[in-house]
Amino acid sequence: MTERLRSGTAGTTPSSLYDLLSSRAAQGGRSIAISAPGRPQLSYEKLLQQTEYVVGALNSVGVGRGDRVAIVLPNGPEMAVAFIGVCACSTSAPLNPGYRRSEFEYYLADLNAKALLVQAGVESDARLAAAERSIPVLELHATSHGKAGLFRLTGGTTSHPRRSGIAEAQDVALVLHTSGTTSKPKIVPLSHDNLCASARNICEALNLTEADTCLNIMPLFHIHGLVAAVLSSLAAGACVVCTPGFYAPQFYGWLDEYHPSWYTAVPTMHQAILDRAEQNGAVIDRTSLRFIRSSSAALAPSVMADLEATFGAPLIEAYGMTEAAHQMASNPLAPRPRKPGTVGVAAGPEVAIMDEAGSLLPVDKRGEIVIRGPNVMVGYENNPAANATAFTNGWFRTGDEGYLDSDGYLTITGRLKEIINRGGEKIAPREIDEVLLEHPAVAQAVAFAIPDARLGEDIAAAVVLQNGESLSEKELRHFTATNLADFKVPKRVVFLDEIPTGATGKVQRLSLAEQLDLKDDQRGSQHVELVEPRTAVEVKLAELWKEVLKIDRVGANDRFLDLGGDSMLATRLVYRIREEMRLELPLLAAFDAPTVAAQAALVEQILSAPDAGPEDRHGRAL
Ligand code: AMP
């Protein structure tokens, strides 16, 4: 490696990810940077060497500064290290592996990706999309027993990049798409400066030191996991445990194995963790969390109180956003007070409240939350129209509404932008409208948010069919699922003769749930008369439903969704069925076979299939 790569910058404030790592390696090369379940740990020294390896490998196939590398990898240490390595010499664009082929095609084209980085030997829609666009594929090879985050790269054709070597402070390190009011997401370019500033802000807000260990359960294609868990830990010289992603049944095992000092998550995950607390009392007694962090969606004060009581650690709610390289505000650690229901005080950038005309408002006055500071992006890429409305007098308009109290604590009161925040995952409703409208039987479609007890919000769609056409909710949901990732598939579809409009004659997407009277608590009112489960399979399934849904009674004809089920709970139900009955139901079973009776019929069908051996009871063909 060149002298430039080896120089290190211990003692100065790092302004690129490479400098950040090399200064940490110079200070404590042997300390552990990255761990992962079942893998030997990776030190700062080795992480720096691996980063330099990635720089060399990418440069040798013509990828250099300013070039975009789309990364589609499962969560875990390789994803974290690939992200850092790609940023160190080019621009990383992590994409959700759950996207469908058409989504990958869109993103790869929009990014003008120079290469796609994927796991070796695994077929995927991302590869098909790259082949369609003649984008070279780089393959990542890791061994299951190798150090966490070590891998080799193959693929590509030997050539010289336009600009080789290490990226600098102003280079764009990371581009992420953000859902907006239009159907097409906007590109958020984040420089090394932005990322380093944000990582430092998080370190300061949380007093992170070399003694900390973060358990990362957040996806590493989202700003929350990348910056709040991974980069903040590396900026502090701390350790981050990179798990394969959030899986409630394994969470307590990881807590016990790694004794992390903190973790960060979205409220839905916290809720799922709390749901399993009772069975894990002994593990909780052995944990020593210094604090727990929550961000990306509103945390109910009751969940905050339960988490604090359960783990005996403060819950720090923070406010983050992709355009701000994540953190904008955070509740402080003791001795300063945490205020439940607020997202805390400005924690990095300046935070203010602005009216529509662009004037800053005084304490207690509601308006749009605006921010400015070194962690905030300079502007959306190639999007002058969006930038013209997103920035006023140097302030970035978040699209969130709120007020500051006299102590400087920020309360979010609503949203001015048309996104759906489904458990922290942001979705542009217009993207769903467009897919629904592609169905030949659909004349009009409007997707919108409905309240959901677990996710905060979930997706519904109001649909008007073409004259004389008929279509079931199930058919339309399946059609959507072939074109959109699972988390974007509407949970509810309401067929209407016409879509209601507001006073101005326009569809009011933000108030459609209210106009159509679709409230979260109404699901209970759709109960049918309780029919006791009849067969042994129905009885067993009803028991599992009760456990997952945390309710006392379940009838054979009750519908999963009506009892408060959602896709997160459906995942848990499928997992419990696998554990208890040793057979694999498809995830959509909770929706397609919506009652205990229908699911029991599905189970009987799988069990009676002639080739269903005890180890091969899969329901995928159904
Ligand atoms: P993202 O770009 O995916 O990080 O989403 C940013 C948006 O998430 C913000 O503009 C808010 O609407 C929402 N958000 C983030 N943190 C919180 C929070 N603590 N409470 C409520 N909403 C939040």
XYZ file of C-alpha atoms and ligand atoms in Angstrom:
645
model
C 0.000 0.000 0.000
C 1.140 3.560 -0.629
C 2.577 5.901 1.994
C -0.657 7.920 1.714
C -2.602 4.880 2.812
C -0.258 4.151 5.671
C 0.190 7.676 6.956
C -2.671 7.792 9.500
C -3.857 10.996 11.115
C -3.763 10.333 14.844
C -4.221 13.560 16.721
C -6.296 15.436 14.121
C -10.055 15.309 13.627
C -10.621 12.718 10.896
C -12.681 13.982 7.993
C -12.747 10.822 5.896
C -13.655 7.276 6.854
C -10.182 6.067 5.958
C -8.565 8.700 8.195
C -10.986 7.829 10.968
C -9.961 4.183 10.793
C -6.252 4.787 10.429
C -6.205 7.138 13.398
C -8.035 4.514 15.467
C -5.656 1.781 14.285
C -2.717 4.009 15.252
C -4.162 4.505 18.738
C -5.178 0.932 19.487
C -4.648 -1.422 16.561
C -5.200 -4.600 18.559
C -8.508 -3.590 20.090
C -11.610 -5.165 18.601
C -13.519 -3.217 15.966
C -15.980 -5.823 14.666
C -17.450 -9.046 16.027
C -20.153 -11.316 14.702
C -21.966 -14.398 15.985
C -19.846 -17.521 15.543
C -16.829 -15.703 14.069
C -13.385 -14.672 15.374
C -13.183 -10.932 16.045
C -11.602 -8.320 13.786
C -9.144 -5.797 15.262
C -8.783 -2.175 14.128
C -5.450 -3.060 12.539
C -7.003 -5.879 10.486
C -10.007 -3.736 9.607
C -7.654 -1.091 8.226
C -5.770 -3.748 6.228
C -9.025 -5.140 4.854
C -10.138 -1.630 3.886
C -6.853 -1.155 2.026
C -7.377 -4.513 0.330
C -10.825 -3.382 -0.911
C -9.364 -0.082 -2.161
C -6.720 -2.000 -4.127
C -9.218 -4.539 -5.475
C -11.683 -1.879 -6.645
C -9.012 0.359 -8.153
C -7.623 -2.651 -10.063
C -10.954 -3.129 -11.872
C -11.337 0.532 -12.732
C -13.497 1.655 -9.799
C -12.244 4.832 -8.139
C -13.245 8.161 -6.604
C -16.610 9.370 -7.824
C -17.673 5.932 -9.092
C -20.740 4.277 -7.570
C -20.764 0.742 -6.277
C -24.190 -0.683 -5.454
C -23.931 -3.131 -2.544
C -26.537 -5.856 -2.054
C -25.412 -8.079 0.792
C -27.024 -9.749 3.775
C -26.635 -7.967 7.092
C -23.486 -8.847 8.954
C -19.774 -8.081 9.290
C -19.001 -8.390 5.542
C -21.666 -5.806 4.741
C -20.205 -3.419 7.344
C -16.625 -3.839 6.089
C -17.601 -3.750 2.392
C -19.419 -0.475 3.065
C -16.324 1.058 4.689
C -13.958 -0.270 2.003
C -16.128 0.975 -0.870
C -16.501 4.414 0.780
C -12.739 4.626 1.279
C -12.064 4.850 -2.478
C -15.395 5.371 -4.261
C -19.084 5.895 -3.440
C -21.188 3.216 -1.789
C -24.867 2.673 -2.537
C -26.230 -0.034 -0.229
C -29.587 -1.395 -1.434
C -32.223 -3.413 0.407
C -31.768 -7.094 -0.588
C -35.559 -7.462 -0.330
C -36.189 -5.393 -3.472
C -37.744 -7.016 -6.535
C -35.981 -7.114 -9.892
C -37.804 -4.072 -11.289
C -36.823 -2.079 -8.209
C -33.155 -3.068 -8.605
C -33.297 -2.110 -12.288
C -34.588 1.308 -11.335
C -32.002 1.898 -8.609
C -29.005 0.650 -10.591
C -29.935 2.909 -13.500
C -30.712 5.911 -11.307
C -27.390 5.529 -9.511
C -25.459 5.043 -12.729
C -23.713 2.215 -10.860
C -20.235 1.304 -12.084
C -20.426 -2.107 -10.384
C -22.679 -4.260 -8.242
C -21.187 -5.991 -5.207
C -22.954 -9.207 -4.134
C -22.305 -12.416 -2.233
C -20.463 -15.034 -4.303
C -22.519 -17.960 -5.538
C -25.930 -16.580 -4.598
C -28.433 -15.947 -7.377
C -30.559 -12.858 -6.874
C -32.826 -10.339 -8.557
C -30.035 -7.794 -8.118
C -27.736 -9.864 -10.369
C -30.448 -10.225 -13.005
C -31.000 -6.472 -12.952
C -27.241 -5.830 -13.292
C -27.026 -8.275 -16.225
C -29.936 -6.495 -17.911
C -27.999 -3.216 -17.700
C -24.546 -4.752 -18.429
C -23.224 -3.635 -15.038
C -20.170 -5.655 -13.919
C -20.761 -7.854 -10.880
C -18.122 -8.109 -8.147
C -18.413 -11.156 -5.923
C -17.611 -11.222 -2.228
C -16.139 -14.473 -0.878
C -16.056 -14.971 2.878
C -15.620 -18.161 4.864
C -17.952 -19.048 7.705
C -14.998 -19.595 10.078
C -12.902 -16.603 8.912
C -12.516 -13.418 10.947
C -15.658 -11.281 11.020
C -15.613 -9.012 7.979
C -12.654 -10.541 6.089
C -13.354 -11.441 2.457
C -11.915 -11.570 -1.034
C -13.379 -9.862 -4.081
C -13.457 -11.333 -7.576
C -14.999 -10.233 -10.860
C -14.713 -7.157 -13.053
C -12.141 -6.482 -15.753
C -8.662 -5.139 -15.100
C -8.508 -1.408 -15.874
C -7.508 1.956 -14.377
C -9.988 4.188 -12.614
C -10.226 7.834 -13.609
C -9.209 8.770 -10.037
C -7.538 6.159 -7.880
C -6.498 6.166 -4.204
C -8.222 7.257 -1.043
C -11.352 9.401 -1.064
C -11.192 12.781 0.684
C -13.426 14.818 2.954
C -15.593 16.381 0.228
C -15.999 13.173 -1.792
C -19.429 11.586 -1.676
C -19.021 8.482 0.472
C -22.580 7.223 0.537
C -25.683 7.704 -1.565
C -29.059 6.579 -0.298
C -32.456 6.983 -1.852
C -35.097 8.655 0.233
C -38.828 8.297 -0.268
C -40.512 11.525 -1.180
C -43.779 13.005 -2.256
C -43.207 11.957 -5.853
C -43.231 8.293 -6.866
C -39.519 8.370 -7.582
C -37.174 8.543 -4.613
C -34.569 11.302 -4.374
C -30.830 10.638 -4.147
C -29.183 11.867 -0.944
C -25.405 12.257 -1.394
C -23.479 12.190 1.897
C -19.831 13.239 1.946
C -17.123 11.829 4.185
C -17.360 15.124 6.073
C -21.091 14.591 6.634
C -20.621 11.014 7.848
C -17.675 11.818 10.136
C -19.542 14.790 11.634
C -22.605 12.643 12.274
C -20.582 9.793 13.802
C -18.888 12.311 16.118
C -22.245 13.859 17.091
C -23.564 10.436 18.085
C -20.373 9.624 20.051
C -20.766 12.866 21.964
C -24.473 12.479 22.652
C -23.944 8.952 23.976
C -20.489 9.427 25.594
C -19.157 6.494 23.558
C -15.653 5.293 24.432
C -13.347 2.356 23.622
C -15.048 0.490 26.465
C -18.398 0.319 24.624
C -19.850 -2.547 22.619
C -22.845 -1.954 20.360
C -25.086 -4.843 19.338
C -26.196 -3.957 15.816
C -29.569 -5.348 14.810
C -30.445 -2.594 12.326
C -30.261 -3.233 8.570
C -27.052 -1.911 7.032
C -28.758 -0.450 3.971
C -30.362 2.218 6.160
C -28.661 5.304 7.614
C -29.615 4.361 11.191
C -27.564 1.134 11.271
C -24.710 2.437 9.114
C -24.041 5.601 11.085
C -25.588 5.230 14.548
C -24.328 1.694 15.134
C -21.300 1.116 12.882
C -19.619 4.476 12.242
C -20.263 5.949 15.699
C -18.675 2.837 17.241
C -15.632 3.044 14.971
C -15.283 6.781 15.630
C -15.141 5.966 19.351
C -12.658 3.109 18.950
C -15.409 0.841 20.297
C -16.646 -2.561 19.141
C -19.737 -3.234 17.036
C -21.253 -6.717 16.929
C -22.694 -7.193 13.445
C -25.602 -9.637 13.655
C -27.433 -11.071 10.642
C -30.282 -8.675 11.470
C -33.083 -8.400 13.931
C -34.583 -11.670 14.972
C -36.379 -11.441 18.319
C -35.832 -15.096 19.340
C -32.050 -14.708 18.940
C -31.730 -11.256 20.457
C -31.424 -12.466 24.046
C -28.828 -15.068 23.061
C -26.693 -12.289 21.548
C -27.190 -10.127 24.651
C -25.913 -12.980 26.779
C -22.979 -13.790 24.522
C -21.648 -10.272 23.865
C -22.738 -8.285 26.929
C -23.132 -5.146 24.811
C -23.196 -1.787 26.586
C -25.925 -0.547 24.211
C -28.049 -1.228 21.174
C -30.079 1.000 18.895
C -33.344 0.020 17.215
C -36.686 1.175 15.872
C -39.721 1.073 18.196
C -41.185 -2.066 16.562
C -38.034 -3.992 17.445
C -38.080 -2.670 21.007
C -41.664 -3.857 21.310
C -40.765 -7.336 20.019
C -37.840 -7.444 22.485
C -40.154 -6.508 25.354
C -42.633 -9.202 24.280
C -39.976 -11.835 25.001
C -38.606 -10.290 28.176
C -40.585 -12.498 30.537
C -39.073 -15.738 29.180
C -35.580 -14.221 29.353
C -35.432 -12.945 32.920
C -32.153 -14.712 33.685
C -30.435 -13.191 30.630
C -31.762 -9.744 31.533
C -30.341 -10.141 35.056
C -26.927 -10.823 33.533
C -26.965 -7.897 31.045
C -25.250 -4.618 31.754
C -26.645 -2.178 29.225
C -25.440 1.384 29.830
C -28.349 2.707 27.747
C -30.766 1.718 24.970
C -31.328 3.966 21.960
C -34.440 4.363 19.818
C -34.830 6.308 16.574
C -36.450 6.449 13.107
C -40.059 6.406 14.349
C -41.983 7.659 17.355
C -41.540 5.626 20.527
C -44.600 5.374 22.769
C -43.780 6.675 26.293
C -45.229 3.406 27.696
C -42.710 1.331 25.684
C -39.943 3.637 26.893
C -41.017 3.123 30.521
C -41.285 -0.672 30.084
C -37.831 -0.917 28.502
C -36.251 1.164 31.247
C -37.938 -0.914 33.942
C -37.031 -4.207 32.240
C -33.365 -3.492 31.553
C -32.638 -0.989 34.328
C -31.034 1.300 31.741
C -32.044 4.710 30.359
C -33.866 4.778 27.017
C -32.453 7.495 24.789
C -34.886 8.513 22.061
C -33.244 10.294 19.138
C -34.471 11.930 15.927
C -32.700 10.998 12.724
C -32.992 11.423 8.983
C -31.061 10.255 5.929
C -30.457 13.828 4.712
C -28.766 14.636 8.054
C -26.536 11.527 7.914
C -28.890 10.371 10.689
C -28.877 12.192 14.042
C -30.498 15.599 14.502
C -31.699 15.571 18.118
C -31.312 13.224 21.050
C -32.438 12.949 24.621
C -29.392 13.404 26.823
C -27.837 10.951 29.222
C -28.020 11.636 32.971
C -27.624 13.983 34.734
C -29.602 15.953 32.120
C -33.233 14.820 32.064
C -34.841 12.649 29.411
C -38.274 13.868 28.423
C -40.559 11.028 27.264
C -42.586 11.986 24.196
C -39.845 14.352 22.996
C -36.890 13.515 20.758
C -34.565 15.476 23.023
C -32.346 18.440 22.316
C -30.333 19.405 19.225
C -27.523 16.846 19.079
C -25.183 17.949 16.321
C -26.871 20.290 13.887
C -28.767 23.425 14.878
C -32.491 22.731 15.123
C -35.183 25.402 14.723
C -38.854 25.762 13.841
C -39.891 27.643 10.697
C -43.196 28.875 9.342
C -44.271 28.471 5.719
C -42.904 31.894 4.795
C -39.429 31.025 6.095
C -39.421 32.910 9.431
C -38.070 31.153 12.509
C -40.673 30.702 15.240
C -40.349 31.200 19.007
C -40.478 28.556 21.759
C -43.701 26.499 21.950
C -44.866 27.551 18.455
C -45.548 24.726 16.006
C -44.020 24.766 12.563
C -41.700 22.834 10.286
C -38.557 21.439 11.917
C -35.474 22.798 10.131
C -31.800 21.949 10.610
C -28.364 23.105 9.502
C -24.869 21.864 10.279
C -21.876 19.913 8.962
C -23.755 16.601 9.016
C -26.477 17.848 6.637
C -26.221 17.002 2.909
C -25.549 19.870 0.507
C -28.583 19.023 -1.617
C -30.417 16.235 -3.435
C -28.557 15.027 -6.491
C -29.660 16.383 -9.873
C -32.876 17.663 -8.408
C -33.051 21.480 -8.457
C -36.832 21.424 -8.001
C -36.600 19.402 -4.781
C -33.694 21.526 -3.514
C -35.580 24.746 -4.153
C -38.288 23.683 -1.721
C -36.072 21.725 0.693
C -33.778 24.621 1.642
C -34.757 28.056 2.965
C -32.108 30.603 4.030
C -29.551 27.824 4.478
C -31.884 25.702 6.619
C -32.956 22.230 5.472
C -36.695 21.640 5.833
C -37.266 18.179 7.312
C -40.946 17.874 6.350
C -41.689 17.077 9.995
C -43.802 19.348 12.148
C -43.025 20.132 15.780
C -42.096 22.644 18.456
C -39.241 23.382 20.840
C -39.931 23.941 24.542
C -38.170 26.465 26.722
C -35.492 23.891 27.658
C -34.740 23.222 23.987
C -36.484 19.809 23.846
C -38.115 19.023 20.522
C -41.552 17.412 20.203
C -42.607 16.047 16.804
C -46.306 16.718 16.297
C -46.914 15.579 12.727
C -45.656 15.346 9.191
C -45.980 17.684 6.241
C -44.503 15.194 3.751
C -46.378 12.322 2.140
C -44.399 9.343 3.360
C -45.547 6.279 5.221
C -43.352 5.443 8.223
C -43.892 1.713 8.603
C -41.987 0.816 11.754
C -39.087 3.086 10.706
C -39.102 1.954 7.053
C -40.100 4.911 4.849
C -42.322 4.298 1.835
C -43.462 6.714 -0.884
C -47.205 6.059 -1.319
C -47.058 7.139 -4.960
C -44.722 4.279 -5.761
C -47.447 1.892 -4.571
C -50.157 3.810 -6.488
C -48.170 3.333 -9.687
C -47.846 -0.418 -9.242
C -51.541 -0.803 -8.349
C -52.483 1.216 -11.449
C -50.531 -1.213 -13.627
C -53.159 -3.883 -12.861
C -55.578 -3.917 -15.819
C -58.652 -4.068 -13.567
C -57.665 -0.992 -11.537
C -58.932 2.438 -12.597
C -57.775 4.548 -9.637
C -55.550 3.802 -6.662
C -54.309 5.820 -3.710
C -52.036 4.333 -1.054
C -51.988 5.908 2.391
C -50.941 5.323 5.984
C -53.220 3.705 8.531
C -52.446 3.640 12.245
C -51.005 0.380 13.514
C -50.407 -0.495 17.142
C -47.059 -2.191 16.494
C -45.627 -0.523 13.434
C -46.910 2.968 14.183
C -48.189 3.070 10.612
C -48.968 0.459 8.009
C -50.066 0.726 4.377
C -53.593 0.738 3.037
C -54.817 1.406 -0.479
C -58.109 2.788 -1.731
C -58.910 1.289 -5.128
C -61.595 1.978 -7.732
C -61.988 -0.837 -10.276
C -62.586 -0.411 -14.001
C -66.243 -0.706 -14.975
C -67.401 -4.299 -14.893
C -64.134 -5.656 -13.469
C -63.841 -7.669 -10.293
C -60.745 -8.354 -8.256
C -60.120 -9.692 -4.777
C -57.896 -8.112 -2.149
C -55.735 -11.237 -2.229
C -55.225 -11.075 -6.025
C -54.262 -7.432 -5.854
C -51.887 -8.004 -2.940
C -50.145 -10.780 -4.850
C -49.859 -8.602 -7.937
C -48.263 -5.850 -5.839
C -45.882 -8.328 -4.199
C -44.437 -9.386 -7.551
C -43.384 -5.801 -8.272
C -42.585 -4.369 -4.857
C -40.603 -5.524 -1.836
C -42.763 -7.182 0.851
C -42.715 -4.195 3.197
C -44.406 -2.038 0.540
C -47.373 -4.397 -0.023
C -50.580 -2.830 1.374
C -51.935 -4.601 4.388
C -55.448 -3.489 3.545
C -57.136 -2.775 0.241
C -60.464 -0.950 0.303
C -62.534 -1.153 -2.887
C -64.603 2.001 -3.420
C -66.901 3.504 -6.070
C -64.955 6.722 -5.821
C -62.024 7.997 -3.801
C -63.066 10.754 -1.391
C -61.576 14.197 -1.947
C -61.044 17.120 0.404
C -62.563 20.602 0.226
C -60.286 21.572 -2.664
C -61.381 18.575 -4.727
C -57.967 16.926 -4.301
C -57.354 13.555 -2.701
C -56.094 14.196 0.846
C -53.713 11.305 1.268
C -52.660 12.332 4.780
C -56.238 12.221 6.076
C -57.640 9.321 4.000
C -57.493 6.861 6.910
C -59.651 9.233 8.926
C -62.012 9.962 6.027
C -62.518 6.239 5.424
C -62.746 5.606 9.172
C -59.916 3.079 9.117
C -58.683 3.196 12.671
C -56.343 0.735 14.259
C -58.772 -0.149 17.042
C -61.544 -0.916 14.555
C -60.027 -4.223 13.632
C -61.480 -5.676 16.798
C -64.979 -4.659 15.752
C -64.803 -7.001 12.768
C -64.839 -10.047 15.040
C -67.082 -12.869 13.963
C -68.923 -14.951 16.512
C -66.418 -17.143 18.359
C -66.312 -20.694 16.995
C -64.211 -22.988 19.187
C -61.314 -24.661 17.299
C -62.411 -28.165 16.334
C -59.516 -30.320 15.185
C -56.172 -30.958 16.913
C -54.400 -28.804 14.311
C -56.889 -25.952 14.797
C -56.421 -26.161 18.583
C -52.627 -26.073 18.239
C -52.734 -23.158 15.790
C -55.161 -21.228 17.992
C -52.717 -21.650 20.897
C -49.881 -20.239 18.785
C -52.045 -17.330 17.589
C -52.906 -16.500 21.223
C -49.244 -16.523 22.166
C -48.133 -14.386 19.216
C -51.049 -11.951 19.358
C -51.031 -11.868 23.179
C -54.772 -12.397 23.473
C -56.827 -14.832 25.536
C -59.316 -16.196 23.026
C -59.045 -17.159 19.376
C -61.875 -18.737 17.403
C -61.566 -20.992 14.375
C -63.021 -18.330 12.080
C -61.244 -15.274 13.482
C -59.031 -13.425 11.010
C -55.360 -12.842 11.832
C -55.456 -9.199 10.704
C -58.656 -8.456 12.604
C -57.079 -9.653 15.840
C -54.208 -7.181 15.506
C -51.874 -9.292 13.344
C -49.445 -7.589 10.983
C -46.531 -8.713 8.843
C -44.116 -8.584 11.786
C -46.394 -10.808 13.864
C -46.965 -13.033 10.825
C -43.201 -13.608 10.690
C -43.237 -14.572 14.340
C -46.219 -16.886 13.829
C -44.509 -18.644 10.916
C -41.414 -19.043 13.122
C -43.437 -20.498 16.024
C -45.252 -22.883 13.662
C -41.868 -24.029 12.385
C -40.614 -24.544 15.955
C -43.686 -26.305 17.291
C -45.031 -28.197 14.273
C -41.808 -28.624 12.297
C -43.244 -27.373 9.046
C -42.686 -24.290 6.981
C -45.667 -22.114 6.071
C -45.124 -19.352 3.517
C -45.161 -15.882 5.087
C -48.169 -14.810 3.058
C -50.131 -17.676 4.676
C -51.169 -15.327 7.456
C -52.883 -13.207 4.808
C -53.901 -15.820 2.230
C -55.203 -18.307 4.776
C -56.451 -15.627 7.121
C -58.337 -17.740 9.694
C -57.266 -20.519 12.041
C -59.515 -22.907 10.072
C -57.986 -21.938 6.726
C -54.442 -22.227 8.100
C -55.277 -25.617 9.610
C -56.487 -26.799 6.190
C -53.184 -25.608 4.690
C -51.223 -27.447 7.366
C -53.237 -30.669 6.819
C -52.561 -30.347 3.093
C -48.795 -30.061 3.643
C -48.769 -32.943 6.116
C -50.681 -35.223 3.784
C -48.564 -34.472 0.696
C -47.114 -37.844 -0.460
C -43.506 -36.585 -0.502
C -43.651 -34.708 2.805
C -40.928 -36.306 4.885
C -40.465 -35.104 8.450
C -37.576 -32.827 7.445
C -39.142 -31.544 4.255
C -42.492 -30.092 5.105
C -42.386 -26.934 3.116
C -45.459 -25.030 2.062
C -43.773 -23.002 -0.626
C -45.645 -24.609 -3.484
C -48.974 -23.582 -2.030
P -35.102 8.219 7.493
O -34.610 9.136 6.421
O -35.521 6.877 7.004
O -34.144 8.149 8.637
O -36.458 8.861 8.038
C -36.471 10.146 8.610
C -37.829 10.423 9.181
O -38.149 9.482 10.216
C -37.922 11.764 9.868
O -38.082 12.821 8.948
C -39.127 11.557 10.768
O -40.322 11.702 10.030
C -38.991 10.099 11.185
N -38.343 9.960 12.508
C -37.045 9.750 12.794
N -36.832 9.654 14.118
C -38.036 9.812 14.710
C -38.500 9.822 16.056
N -37.677 9.605 17.093
N -39.818 10.056 16.271
C -40.669 10.249 15.247
N -40.305 10.240 13.956
C -39.005 10.023 13.674
